[in-house]
Amino acid sequence: SEFNCTVDKMNLTDIYRTFYPTTTKYTFFSSAHGALTKINHILGHKIKLNKFKSIEIIHNVLSDHKGNKLQINKRKIRVKPPNI
């Protein structure tokens, strides 16, 4: 709960959960406990979410741990200079 409080104070959010709020995908399977958990998080500032193009969970056949792939929008936003 202390971690969540700090994340909230810094105005950060889990980018994957922002893009897919109702999806229940996990990044780690513990065969010893038979449990699925989401242990990978990519945090981003809530104001800058438009900078991210997409995010997905990548499967790994050699491990029980999956990764996250984040694509950043490279498009530059052009701002007109003010008329002086």
JSON list of N, CA, C and O in Angstrom, two decimals, residues 5-64:
[
{"chain": "A", "resi": 5, "resn": "CYS", "atom": "N", "xyz": [0.61, 4.32, -2.72]},
{"chain": "A", "resi": 5, "resn": "CYS", "atom": "CA", "xyz": [0.48, 5.69, -2.25]},
{"chain": "A", "resi": 5, "resn": "CYS", "atom": "C", "xyz": [1.54, 6.59, -2.90]},
{"chain": "A", "resi": 5, "resn": "CYS", "atom": "O", "xyz": [1.25, 7.68, -3.36]},
{"chain": "A", "resi": 6, "resn": "THR", "atom": "N", "xyz": [2.78, 6.08, -2.99]},
{"chain": "A", "resi": 6, "resn": "THR", "atom": "CA", "xyz": [3.86, 6.83, -3.62]},
{"chain": "A", "resi": 6, "resn": "THR", "atom": "C", "xyz": [3.59, 7.04, -5.10]},
{"chain": "A", "resi": 6, "resn": "THR", "atom": "O", "xyz": [3.79, 8.13, -5.64]},
{"chain": "A", "resi": 7, "resn": "VAL", "atom": "N", "xyz": [3.11, 5.99, -5.78]},
{"chain": "A", "resi": 7, "resn": "VAL", "atom": "CA", "xyz": [2.78, 6.09, -7.20]},
{"chain": "A", "resi": 7, "resn": "VAL", "atom": "C", "xyz": [1.70, 7.14, -7.41]},
{"chain": "A", "resi": 7, "resn": "VAL", "atom": "O", "xyz": [1.78, 7.95, -8.33]},
{"chain": "A", "resi": 8, "resn": "ASP", "atom": "N", "xyz": [0.68, 7.14, -6.57]},
{"chain": "A", "resi": 8, "resn": "ASP", "atom": "CA", "xyz": [-0.40, 8.13, -6.68]},
{"chain": "A", "resi": 8, "resn": "ASP", "atom": "C", "xyz": [0.11, 9.55, -6.46]},
{"chain": "A", "resi": 8, "resn": "ASP", "atom": "O", "xyz": [-0.27, 10.48, -7.17]},
{"chain": "A", "resi": 9, "resn": "LYS", "atom": "N", "xyz": [0.97, 9.73, -5.47]},
{"chain": "A", "resi": 9, "resn": "LYS", "atom": "CA", "xyz": [1.50, 11.06, -5.17]},
{"chain": "A", "resi": 9, "resn": "LYS", "atom": "C", "xyz": [2.33, 11.60, -6.33]},
{"chain": "A", "resi": 9, "resn": "LYS", "atom": "O", "xyz": [2.37, 12.80, -6.57]},
{"chain": "A", "resi": 10, "resn": "MET", "atom": "N", "xyz": [3.01, 10.71, -7.05]},
{"chain": "A", "resi": 10, "resn": "MET", "atom": "CA", "xyz": [3.84, 11.12, -8.18]},
{"chain": "A", "resi": 10, "resn": "MET", "atom": "C", "xyz": [3.04, 11.23, -9.47]},
{"chain": "A", "resi": 10, "resn": "MET", "atom": "O", "xyz": [3.59, 11.54, -10.52]},
{"chain": "A", "resi": 11, "resn": "ASN", "atom": "N", "xyz": [1.72, 10.97, -9.40]},
{"chain": "A", "resi": 11, "resn": "ASN", "atom": "CA", "xyz": [0.81, 11.04, -10.55]},
{"chain": "A", "resi": 11, "resn": "ASN", "atom": "C", "xyz": [1.22, 10.06, -11.65]},
{"chain": "A", "resi": 11, "resn": "ASN", "atom": "O", "xyz": [1.16, 10.37, -12.84]},
{"chain": "A", "resi": 12, "resn": "LEU", "atom": "N", "xyz": [1.64, 8.85, -11.23]},
{"chain": "A", "resi": 12, "resn": "LEU", "atom": "CA", "xyz": [2.03, 7.81, -12.17]},
{"chain": "A", "resi": 12, "resn": "LEU", "atom": "C", "xyz": [0.92, 6.79, -12.30]},
{"chain": "A", "resi": 12, "resn": "LEU", "atom": "O", "xyz": [0.04, 6.70, -11.45]},
{"chain": "A", "resi": 13, "resn": "THR", "atom": "N", "xyz": [0.98, 6.01, -13.38]},
{"chain": "A", "resi": 13, "resn": "THR", "atom": "CA", "xyz": [0.00, 4.96, -13.60]},
{"chain": "A", "resi": 13, "resn": "THR", "atom": "C", "xyz": [0.65, 3.77, -14.30]},
{"chain": "A", "resi": 13, "resn": "THR", "atom": "O", "xyz": [1.69, 3.93, -14.96]},
{"chain": "A", "resi": 14, "resn": "ASP", "atom": "N", "xyz": [0.07, 2.60, -14.14]},
{"chain": "A", "resi": 14, "resn": "ASP", "atom": "CA", "xyz": [0.53, 1.40, -14.85]},
{"chain": "A", "resi": 14, "resn": "ASP", "atom": "C", "xyz": [0.01, 1.52, -16.28]},
{"chain": "A", "resi": 14, "resn": "ASP", "atom": "O", "xyz": [-1.19, 1.51, -16.52]},
{"chain": "A", "resi": 15, "resn": "ILE", "atom": "N", "xyz": [0.91, 1.66, -17.24]},
{"chain": "A", "resi": 15, "resn": "ILE", "atom": "CA", "xyz": [0.54, 1.91, -18.62]},
{"chain": "A", "resi": 15, "resn": "ILE", "atom": "C", "xyz": [-0.29, 0.77, -19.20]},
{"chain": "A", "resi": 15, "resn": "ILE", "atom": "O", "xyz": [-1.28, 1.00, -19.89]},
{"chain": "A", "resi": 16, "resn": "TYR", "atom": "N", "xyz": [0.06, -0.48, -18.90]},
{"chain": "A", "resi": 16, "resn": "TYR", "atom": "CA", "xyz": [-0.70, -1.61, -19.43]},
{"chain": "A", "resi": 16, "resn": "TYR", "atom": "C", "xyz": [-2.14, -1.57, -18.95]},
{"chain": "A", "resi": 16, "resn": "TYR", "atom": "O", "xyz": [-3.08, -1.76, -19.72]},
{"chain": "A", "resi": 17, "resn": "ARG", "atom": "N", "xyz": [-2.35, -1.32, -17.67]},
{"chain": "A", "resi": 17, "resn": "ARG", "atom": "CA", "xyz": [-3.71, -1.28, -17.11]},
{"chain": "A", "resi": 17, "resn": "ARG", "atom": "C", "xyz": [-4.49, -0.07, -17.64]},
{"chain": "A", "resi": 17, "resn": "ARG", "atom": "O", "xyz": [-5.71, -0.11, -17.70]},
{"chain": "A", "resi": 18, "resn": "THR", "atom": "N", "xyz": [-3.79, 0.99, -18.03]},
{"chain": "A", "resi": 18, "resn": "THR", "atom": "CA", "xyz": [-4.47, 2.13, -18.62]},
{"chain": "A", "resi": 18, "resn": "THR", "atom": "C", "xyz": [-4.97, 1.80, -20.02]},
{"chain": "A", "resi": 18, "resn": "THR", "atom": "O", "xyz": [-6.09, 2.14, -20.38]},
{"chain": "A", "resi": 19, "resn": "PHE", "atom": "N", "xyz": [-4.14, 1.10, -20.82]},
{"chain": "A", "resi": 19, "resn": "PHE", "atom": "CA", "xyz": [-4.55, 0.71, -22.16]},
{"chain": "A", "resi": 19, "resn": "PHE", "atom": "C", "xyz": [-5.59, -0.41, -22.14]},
{"chain": "A", "resi": 19, "resn": "PHE", "atom": "O", "xyz": [-6.47, -0.46, -22.98]},
{"chain": "A", "resi": 20, "resn": "TYR", "atom": "N", "xyz": [-5.47, -1.33, -21.20]},
{"chain": "A", "resi": 20, "resn": "TYR", "atom": "CA", "xyz": [-6.36, -2.50, -21.12]},
{"chain": "A", "resi": 20, "resn": "TYR", "atom": "C", "xyz": [-6.90, -2.64, -19.69]},
{"chain": "A", "resi": 20, "resn": "TYR", "atom": "O", "xyz": [-6.48, -3.52, -18.94]},
{"chain": "A", "resi": 21, "resn": "PRO", "atom": "N", "xyz": [-7.86, -1.81, -19.30]},
{"chain": "A", "resi": 21, "resn": "PRO", "atom": "CA", "xyz": [-8.33, -1.82, -17.91]},
{"chain": "A", "resi": 21, "resn": "PRO", "atom": "C", "xyz": [-9.09, -3.08, -17.50]},
{"chain": "A", "resi": 21, "resn": "PRO", "atom": "O", "xyz": [-9.12, -3.43, -16.32]},
{"chain": "A", "resi": 22, "resn": "THR", "atom": "N", "xyz": [-9.69, -3.80, -18.45]},
{"chain": "A", "resi": 22, "resn": "THR", "atom": "CA", "xyz": [-10.48, -4.97, -18.08]},
{"chain": "A", "resi": 22, "resn": "THR", "atom": "C", "xyz": [-9.80, -6.29, -18.43]},
{"chain": "A", "resi": 22, "resn": "THR", "atom": "O", "xyz": [-10.33, -7.35, -18.11]},
{"chain": "A", "resi": 23, "resn": "THR", "atom": "N", "xyz": [-8.65, -6.25, -19.08]},
{"chain": "A", "resi": 23, "resn": "THR", "atom": "CA", "xyz": [-7.95, -7.47, -19.46]},
{"chain": "A", "resi": 23, "resn": "THR", "atom": "C", "xyz": [-7.27, -8.09, -18.25]},
{"chain": "A", "resi": 23, "resn": "THR", "atom": "O", "xyz": [-6.67, -7.39, -17.44]},
{"chain": "A", "resi": 24, "resn": "THR", "atom": "N", "xyz": [-7.34, -9.41, -18.16]},
{"chain": "A", "resi": 24, "resn": "THR", "atom": "CA", "xyz": [-6.69, -10.10, -17.04]},
{"chain": "A", "resi": 24, "resn": "THR", "atom": "C", "xyz": [-5.55, -10.97, -17.59]},
{"chain": "A", "resi": 24, "resn": "THR", "atom": "O", "xyz": [-5.67, -12.19, -17.65]},
{"chain": "A", "resi": 25, "resn": "LYS", "atom": "N", "xyz": [-4.47, -10.34, -18.01]},
{"chain": "A", "resi": 25, "resn": "LYS", "atom": "CA", "xyz": [-3.28, -11.06, -18.45]},
{"chain": "A", "resi": 25, "resn": "LYS", "atom": "C", "xyz": [-2.23, -10.95, -17.35]},
{"chain": "A", "resi": 25, "resn": "LYS", "atom": "O", "xyz": [-2.15, -9.94, -16.65]},
{"chain": "A", "resi": 26, "resn": "TYR", "atom": "N", "xyz": [-1.42, -11.98, -17.25]},
{"chain": "A", "resi": 26, "resn": "TYR", "atom": "CA", "xyz": [-0.41, -12.03, -16.20]},
{"chain": "A", "resi": 26, "resn": "TYR", "atom": "C", "xyz": [0.97, -12.23, -16.82]},
{"chain": "A", "resi": 26, "resn": "TYR", "atom": "O", "xyz": [1.10, -12.71, -17.93]},
{"chain": "A", "resi": 27, "resn": "THR", "atom": "N", "xyz": [2.00, -11.86, -16.07]},
{"chain": "A", "resi": 27, "resn": "THR", "atom": "CA", "xyz": [3.37, -11.94, -16.58]},
{"chain": "A", "resi": 27, "resn": "THR", "atom": "C", "xyz": [4.22, -12.99, -15.89]},
{"chain": "A", "resi": 27, "resn": "THR", "atom": "O", "xyz": [5.37, -13.18, -16.26]},
{"chain": "A", "resi": 28, "resn": "PHE", "atom": "N", "xyz": [3.68, -13.67, -14.89]},
{"chain": "A", "resi": 28, "resn": "PHE", "atom": "CA", "xyz": [4.48, -14.68, -14.20]},
{"chain": "A", "resi": 28, "resn": "PHE", "atom": "C", "xyz": [3.59, -15.82, -13.74]},
{"chain": "A", "resi": 28, "resn": "PHE", "atom": "O", "xyz": [2.50, -15.60, -13.20]},
{"chain": "A", "resi": 29, "resn": "PHE", "atom": "N", "xyz": [4.05, -17.04, -13.96]},
{"chain": "A", "resi": 29, "resn": "PHE", "atom": "CA", "xyz": [3.35, -18.23, -13.46]},
{"chain": "A", "resi": 29, "resn": "PHE", "atom": "C", "xyz": [4.28, -18.98, -12.54]},
{"chain": "A", "resi": 29, "resn": "PHE", "atom": "O", "xyz": [5.38, -19.39, -12.92]},
{"chain": "A", "resi": 30, "resn": "SER", "atom": "N", "xyz": [3.87, -19.17, -11.31]},
{"chain": "A", "resi": 30, "resn": "SER", "atom": "CA", "xyz": [4.64, -19.95, -10.34]},
{"chain": "A", "resi": 30, "resn": "SER", "atom": "C", "xyz": [4.11, -21.38, -10.35]},
{"chain": "A", "resi": 30, "resn": "SER", "atom": "O", "xyz": [3.01, -21.64, -9.84]},
{"chain": "A", "resi": 31, "resn": "SER", "atom": "N", "xyz": [4.89, -22.30, -10.92]},
{"chain": "A", "resi": 31, "resn": "SER", "atom": "CA", "xyz": [4.44, -23.69, -10.96]},
{"chain": "A", "resi": 31, "resn": "SER", "atom": "C", "xyz": [4.42, -24.30, -9.56]},
{"chain": "A", "resi": 31, "resn": "SER", "atom": "O", "xyz": [3.61, -25.18, -9.26]},
{"chain": "A", "resi": 32, "resn": "ALA", "atom": "N", "xyz": [5.29, -23.84, -8.68]},
{"chain": "A", "resi": 32, "resn": "ALA", "atom": "CA", "xyz": [5.33, -24.36, -7.31]},
{"chain": "A", "resi": 32, "resn": "ALA", "atom": "C", "xyz": [4.06, -24.02, -6.54]},
{"chain": "A", "resi": 32, "resn": "ALA", "atom": "O", "xyz": [3.57, -24.81, -5.75]},
{"chain": "A", "resi": 33, "resn": "HIS", "atom": "N", "xyz": [3.51, -22.84, -6.81]},
{"chain": "A", "resi": 33, "resn": "HIS", "atom": "CA", "xyz": [2.32, -22.39, -6.10]},
{"chain": "A", "resi": 33, "resn": "HIS", "atom": "C", "xyz": [1.07, -22.46, -6.97]},
{"chain": "A", "resi": 33, "resn": "HIS", "atom": "O", "xyz": [-0.04, -22.24, -6.47]},
{"chain": "A", "resi": 34, "resn": "GLY", "atom": "N", "xyz": [1.25, -22.70, -8.27]},
{"chain": "A", "resi": 34, "resn": "GLY", "atom": "CA", "xyz": [0.11, -22.72, -9.18]},
{"chain": "A", "resi": 34, "resn": "GLY", "atom": "C", "xyz": [-0.60, -21.39, -9.26]},
{"chain": "A", "resi": 34, "resn": "GLY", "atom": "O", "xyz": [-1.81, -21.33, -9.40]},
{"chain": "A", "resi": 35, "resn": "ALA", "atom": "N", "xyz": [0.18, -20.31, -9.18]},
{"chain": "A", "resi": 35, "resn": "ALA", "atom": "CA", "xyz": [-0.41, -18.97, -9.13]},
{"chain": "A", "resi": 35, "resn": "ALA", "atom": "C", "xyz": [0.06, -18.12, -10.29]},
{"chain": "A", "resi": 35, "resn": "ALA", "atom": "O", "xyz": [1.22, -18.17, -10.69]},
{"chain": "A", "resi": 36, "resn": "LEU", "atom": "N", "xyz": [-0.85, -17.32, -10.82]},
{"chain": "A", "resi": 36, "resn": "LEU", "atom": "CA", "xyz": [-0.55, -16.33, -11.84]},
{"chain": "A", "resi": 36, "resn": "LEU", "atom": "C", "xyz": [-0.51, -14.96, -11.18]},
{"chain": "A", "resi": 36, "resn": "LEU", "atom": "O", "xyz": [-1.38, -14.63, -10.37]},
{"chain": "A", "resi": 37, "resn": "THR", "atom": "N", "xyz": [0.50, -14.16, -11.51]},
{"chain": "A", "resi": 37, "resn": "THR", "atom": "CA", "xyz": [0.60, -12.80, -10.96]},
{"chain": "A", "resi": 37, "resn": "THR", "atom": "C", "xyz": [1.10, -11.85, -12.03]},
{"chain": "A", "resi": 37, "resn": "THR", "atom": "O", "xyz": [1.69, -12.26, -13.03]},
{"chain": "A", "resi": 38, "resn": "LYS", "atom": "N", "xyz": [0.89, -10.58, -11.81]},
{"chain": "A", "resi": 38, "resn": "LYS", "atom": "CA", "xyz": [1.42, -9.54, -12.70]},
{"chain": "A", "resi": 38, "resn": "LYS", "atom": "C", "xyz": [2.51, -8.83, -11.93]},
{"chain": "A", "resi": 38, "resn": "LYS", "atom": "O", "xyz": [2.24, -8.01, -11.06]},
{"chain": "A", "resi": 39, "resn": "ILE", "atom": "N", "xyz": [3.76, -9.21, -12.23]},
{"chain": "A", "resi": 39, "resn": "ILE", "atom": "CA", "xyz": [4.88, -8.62, -11.49]},
{"chain": "A", "resi": 39, "resn": "ILE", "atom": "C", "xyz": [5.63, -7.58, -12.30]},
{"chain": "A", "resi": 39, "resn": "ILE", "atom": "O", "xyz": [6.44, -6.86, -11.76]},
{"chain": "A", "resi": 40, "resn": "ASN", "atom": "N", "xyz": [5.35, -7.50, -13.60]},
{"chain": "A", "resi": 40, "resn": "ASN", "atom": "CA", "xyz": [6.00, -6.49, -14.44]},
{"chain": "A", "resi": 40, "resn": "ASN", "atom": "C", "xyz": [5.07, -5.30, -14.57]},
{"chain": "A", "resi": 40, "resn": "ASN", "atom": "O", "xyz": [3.92, -5.44, -14.93]},
{"chain": "A", "resi": 41, "resn": "HIS", "atom": "N", "xyz": [5.60, -4.15, -14.29]},
{"chain": "A", "resi": 41, "resn": "HIS", "atom": "CA", "xyz": [4.84, -2.92, -14.44]},
{"chain": "A", "resi": 41, "resn": "HIS", "atom": "C", "xyz": [5.71, -1.89, -15.13]},
{"chain": "A", "resi": 41, "resn": "HIS", "atom": "O", "xyz": [6.89, -1.75, -14.80]},
{"chain": "A", "resi": 42, "resn": "ILE", "atom": "N", "xyz": [5.14, -1.19, -16.08]},
{"chain": "A", "resi": 42, "resn": "ILE", "atom": "CA", "xyz": [5.81, -0.04, -16.68]},
{"chain": "A", "resi": 42, "resn": "ILE", "atom": "C", "xyz": [4.98, 1.16, -16.27]},
{"chain": "A", "resi": 42, "resn": "ILE", "atom": "O", "xyz": [3.82, 1.29, -16.63]},
{"chain": "A", "resi": 43, "resn": "LEU", "atom": "N", "xyz": [5.59, 2.00, -15.45]},
{"chain": "A", "resi": 43, "resn": "LEU", "atom": "CA", "xyz": [4.88, 3.17, -14.95]},
{"chain": "A", "resi": 43, "resn": "LEU", "atom": "C", "xyz": [5.17, 4.38, -15.83]},
{"chain": "A", "resi": 43, "resn": "LEU", "atom": "O", "xyz": [6.28, 4.55, -16.31]},
{"chain": "A", "resi": 44, "resn": "GLY", "atom": "N", "xyz": [4.16, 5.19, -16.03]},
{"chain": "A", "resi": 44, "resn": "GLY", "atom": "CA", "xyz": [4.31, 6.41, -16.80]},
{"chain": "A", "resi": 44, "resn": "GLY", "atom": "C", "xyz": [3.50, 7.52, -16.16]},
{"chain": "A", "resi": 44, "resn": "GLY", "atom": "O", "xyz": [2.54, 7.27, -15.44]},
{"chain": "A", "resi": 45, "resn": "HIS", "atom": "N", "xyz": [3.90, 8.74, -16.45]},
{"chain": "A", "resi": 45, "resn": "HIS", "atom": "CA", "xyz": [3.18, 9.90, -15.91]},
{"chain": "A", "resi": 45, "resn": "HIS", "atom": "C", "xyz": [1.85, 10.03, -16.62]},
{"chain": "A", "resi": 45, "resn": "HIS", "atom": "O", "xyz": [1.76, 9.90, -17.84]},
{"chain": "A", "resi": 46, "resn": "LYS", "atom": "N", "xyz": [0.80, 10.27, -15.88]},
{"chain": "A", "resi": 46, "resn": "LYS", "atom": "CA", "xyz": [-0.55, 10.31, -16.44]},
{"chain": "A", "resi": 46, "resn": "LYS", "atom": "C", "xyz": [-0.70, 11.38, -17.52]},
{"chain": "A", "resi": 46, "resn": "LYS", "atom": "O", "xyz": [-1.44, 11.21, -18.47]},
{"chain": "A", "resi": 47, "resn": "ILE", "atom": "N", "xyz": [0.02, 12.47, -17.41]},
{"chain": "A", "resi": 47, "resn": "ILE", "atom": "CA", "xyz": [-0.07, 13.56, -18.39]},
{"chain": "A", "resi": 47, "resn": "ILE", "atom": "C", "xyz": [0.56, 13.16, -19.72]},
{"chain": "A", "resi": 47, "resn": "ILE", "atom": "O", "xyz": [0.16, 13.62, -20.77]},
{"chain": "A", "resi": 48, "resn": "LYS", "atom": "N", "xyz": [1.52, 12.26, -19.71]},
{"chain": "A", "resi": 48, "resn": "LYS", "atom": "CA", "xyz": [2.27, 11.89, -20.91]},
{"chain": "A", "resi": 48, "resn": "LYS", "atom": "C", "xyz": [1.78, 10.60, -21.58]},
{"chain": "A", "resi": 48, "resn": "LYS", "atom": "O", "xyz": [2.47, 10.03, -22.41]},
{"chain": "A", "resi": 49, "resn": "LEU", "atom": "N", "xyz": [0.59, 10.12, -21.25]},
{"chain": "A", "resi": 49, "resn": "LEU", "atom": "CA", "xyz": [0.09, 8.86, -21.81]},
{"chain": "A", "resi": 49, "resn": "LEU", "atom": "C", "xyz": [-0.05, 8.92, -23.33]},
{"chain": "A", "resi": 49, "resn": "LEU", "atom": "O", "xyz": [0.04, 7.89, -24.00]},
{"chain": "A", "resi": 50, "resn": "ASN", "atom": "N", "xyz": [-0.24, 10.11, -23.91]},
{"chain": "A", "resi": 50, "resn": "ASN", "atom": "CA", "xyz": [-0.36, 10.22, -25.36]},
{"chain": "A", "resi": 50, "resn": "ASN", "atom": "C", "xyz": [0.96, 9.93, -26.07]},
{"chain": "A", "resi": 50, "resn": "ASN", "atom": "O", "xyz": [0.99, 9.77, -27.29]},
{"chain": "A", "resi": 51, "resn": "LYS", "atom": "N", "xyz": [2.06, 9.85, -25.35]},
{"chain": "A", "resi": 51, "resn": "LYS", "atom": "CA", "xyz": [3.37, 9.54, -25.94]},
{"chain": "A", "resi": 51, "resn": "LYS", "atom": "C", "xyz": [3.52, 8.05, -26.24]},
{"chain": "A", "resi": 51, "resn": "LYS", "atom": "O", "xyz": [4.43, 7.65, -26.95]},
{"chain": "A", "resi": 52, "resn": "PHE", "atom": "N", "xyz": [2.64, 7.22, -25.68]},
{"chain": "A", "resi": 52, "resn": "PHE", "atom": "CA", "xyz": [2.76, 5.77, -25.84]},
{"chain": "A", "resi": 52, "resn": "PHE", "atom": "C", "xyz": [1.81, 5.29, -26.92]},
{"chain": "A", "resi": 52, "resn": "PHE", "atom": "O", "xyz": [0.63, 5.62, -26.92]},
{"chain": "A", "resi": 53, "resn": "LYS", "atom": "N", "xyz": [2.35, 4.51, -27.85]},
{"chain": "A", "resi": 53, "resn": "LYS", "atom": "CA", "xyz": [1.57, 4.02, -28.98]},
{"chain": "A", "resi": 53, "resn": "LYS", "atom": "C", "xyz": [0.82, 2.74, -28.62]},
{"chain": "A", "resi": 53, "resn": "LYS", "atom": "O", "xyz": [-0.36, 2.60, -28.88]},
{"chain": "A", "resi": 54, "resn": "SER", "atom": "N", "xyz": [1.53, 1.77, -28.04]},
{"chain": "A", "resi": 54, "resn": "SER", "atom": "CA", "xyz": [0.92, 0.51, -27.65]},
{"chain": "A", "resi": 54, "resn": "SER", "atom": "C", "xyz": [1.79, -0.20, -26.62]},
{"chain": "A", "resi": 54, "resn": "SER", "atom": "O", "xyz": [2.96, 0.12, -26.47]},
{"chain": "A", "resi": 55, "resn": "ILE", "atom": "N", "xyz": [1.17, -1.17, -25.96]},
{"chain": "A", "resi": 55, "resn": "ILE", "atom": "CA", "xyz": [1.90, -1.99, -25.00]},
{"chain": "A", "resi": 55, "resn": "ILE", "atom": "C", "xyz": [1.31, -3.40, -25.07]},
{"chain": "A", "resi": 55, "resn": "ILE", "atom": "O", "xyz": [0.11, -3.56, -25.29]},
{"chain": "A", "resi": 56, "resn": "GLU", "atom": "N", "xyz": [2.16, -4.40, -24.97]},
{"chain": "A", "resi": 56, "resn": "GLU", "atom": "CA", "xyz": [1.68, -5.77, -25.01]},
{"chain": "A", "resi": 56, "resn": "GLU", "atom": "C", "xyz": [2.56, -6.66, -24.13]},
{"chain": "A", "resi": 56, "resn": "GLU", "atom": "O", "xyz": [3.71, -6.32, -23.83]},
{"chain": "A", "resi": 57, "resn": "ILE", "atom": "N", "xyz": [1.99, -7.78, -23.72]},
{"chain": "A", "resi": 57, "resn": "ILE", "atom": "CA", "xyz": [2.74, -8.77, -22.96]},
{"chain": "A", "resi": 57, "resn": "ILE", "atom": "C", "xyz": [3.33, -9.77, -23.94]},
{"chain": "A", "resi": 57, "resn": "ILE", "atom": "O", "xyz": [2.63, -10.30, -24.80]},
{"chain": "A", "resi": 58, "resn": "ILE", "atom": "N", "xyz": [4.63, -10.01, -23.84]},
{"chain": "A", "resi": 58, "resn": "ILE", "atom": "CA", "xyz": [5.35, -10.89, -24.75]},
{"chain": "A", "resi": 58, "resn": "ILE", "atom": "C", "xyz": [5.56, -12.24, -24.08]},
{"chain": "A", "resi": 58, "resn": "ILE", "atom": "O", "xyz": [6.04, -12.31, -22.94]},
{"chain": "A", "resi": 59, "resn": "HIS", "atom": "N", "xyz": [5.22, -13.30, -24.79]},
{"chain": "A", "resi": 59, "resn": "HIS", "atom": "CA", "xyz": [5.38, -14.65, -24.26]},
{"chain": "A", "resi": 59, "resn": "HIS", "atom": "C", "xyz": [6.82, -15.11, -24.42]},
{"chain": "A", "resi": 59, "resn": "HIS", "atom": "O", "xyz": [7.51, -14.75, -25.38]},
{"chain": "A", "resi": 60, "resn": "ASN", "atom": "N", "xyz": [7.29, -15.93, -23.49]},
{"chain": "A", "resi": 60, "resn": "ASN", "atom": "CA", "xyz": [8.64, -16.47, -23.50]},
{"chain": "A", "resi": 60, "resn": "ASN", "atom": "C", "xyz": [8.54, -17.98, -23.31]},
{"chain": "A", "resi": 60, "resn": "ASN", "atom": "O", "xyz": [8.09, -18.44, -22.27]},
{"chain": "A", "resi": 61, "resn": "VAL", "atom": "N", "xyz": [9.00, -18.74, -24.30]},
{"chain": "A", "resi": 61, "resn": "VAL", "atom": "CA", "xyz": [8.88, -20.20, -24.21]},
{"chain": "A", "resi": 61, "resn": "VAL", "atom": "C", "xyz": [9.94, -20.81, -23.31]},
{"chain": "A", "resi": 61, "resn": "VAL", "atom": "O", "xyz": [9.80, -21.95, -22.88]},
{"chain": "A", "resi": 62, "resn": "LEU", "atom": "N", "xyz": [11.01, -20.10, -23.02]},
{"chain": "A", "resi": 62, "resn": "LEU", "atom": "CA", "xyz": [12.10, -20.63, -22.21]},
{"chain": "A", "resi": 62, "resn": "LEU", "atom": "C", "xyz": [11.95, -20.33, -20.72]},
{"chain": "A", "resi": 62, "resn": "LEU", "atom": "O", "xyz": [12.77, -20.78, -19.92]},
{"chain": "A", "resi": 63, "resn": "SER", "atom": "N", "xyz": [10.94, -19.57, -20.36]},
{"chain": "A", "resi": 63, "resn": "SER", "atom": "CA", "xyz": [10.81, -19.15, -18.98]},
{"chain": "A", "resi": 63, "resn": "SER", "atom": "C", "xyz": [9.33, -19.08, -18.59]},
{"chain": "A", "resi": 63, "resn": "SER", "atom": "O", "xyz": [8.46, -19.02, -19.44]},
{"chain": "A", "resi": 64, "resn": "ASP", "atom": "N", "xyz": [9.08, -19.05, -17.29]},
{"chain": "A", "resi": 64, "resn": "ASP", "atom": "CA", "xyz": [7.71, -18.87, -16.81]},
{"chain": "A", "resi": 64, "resn": "ASP", "atom": "C", "xyz": [7.42, -17.38, -16.59]},
{"chain": "A", "resi": 64, "resn": "ASP", "atom": "O", "xyz": [6.40, -17.02, -16.06]}
]
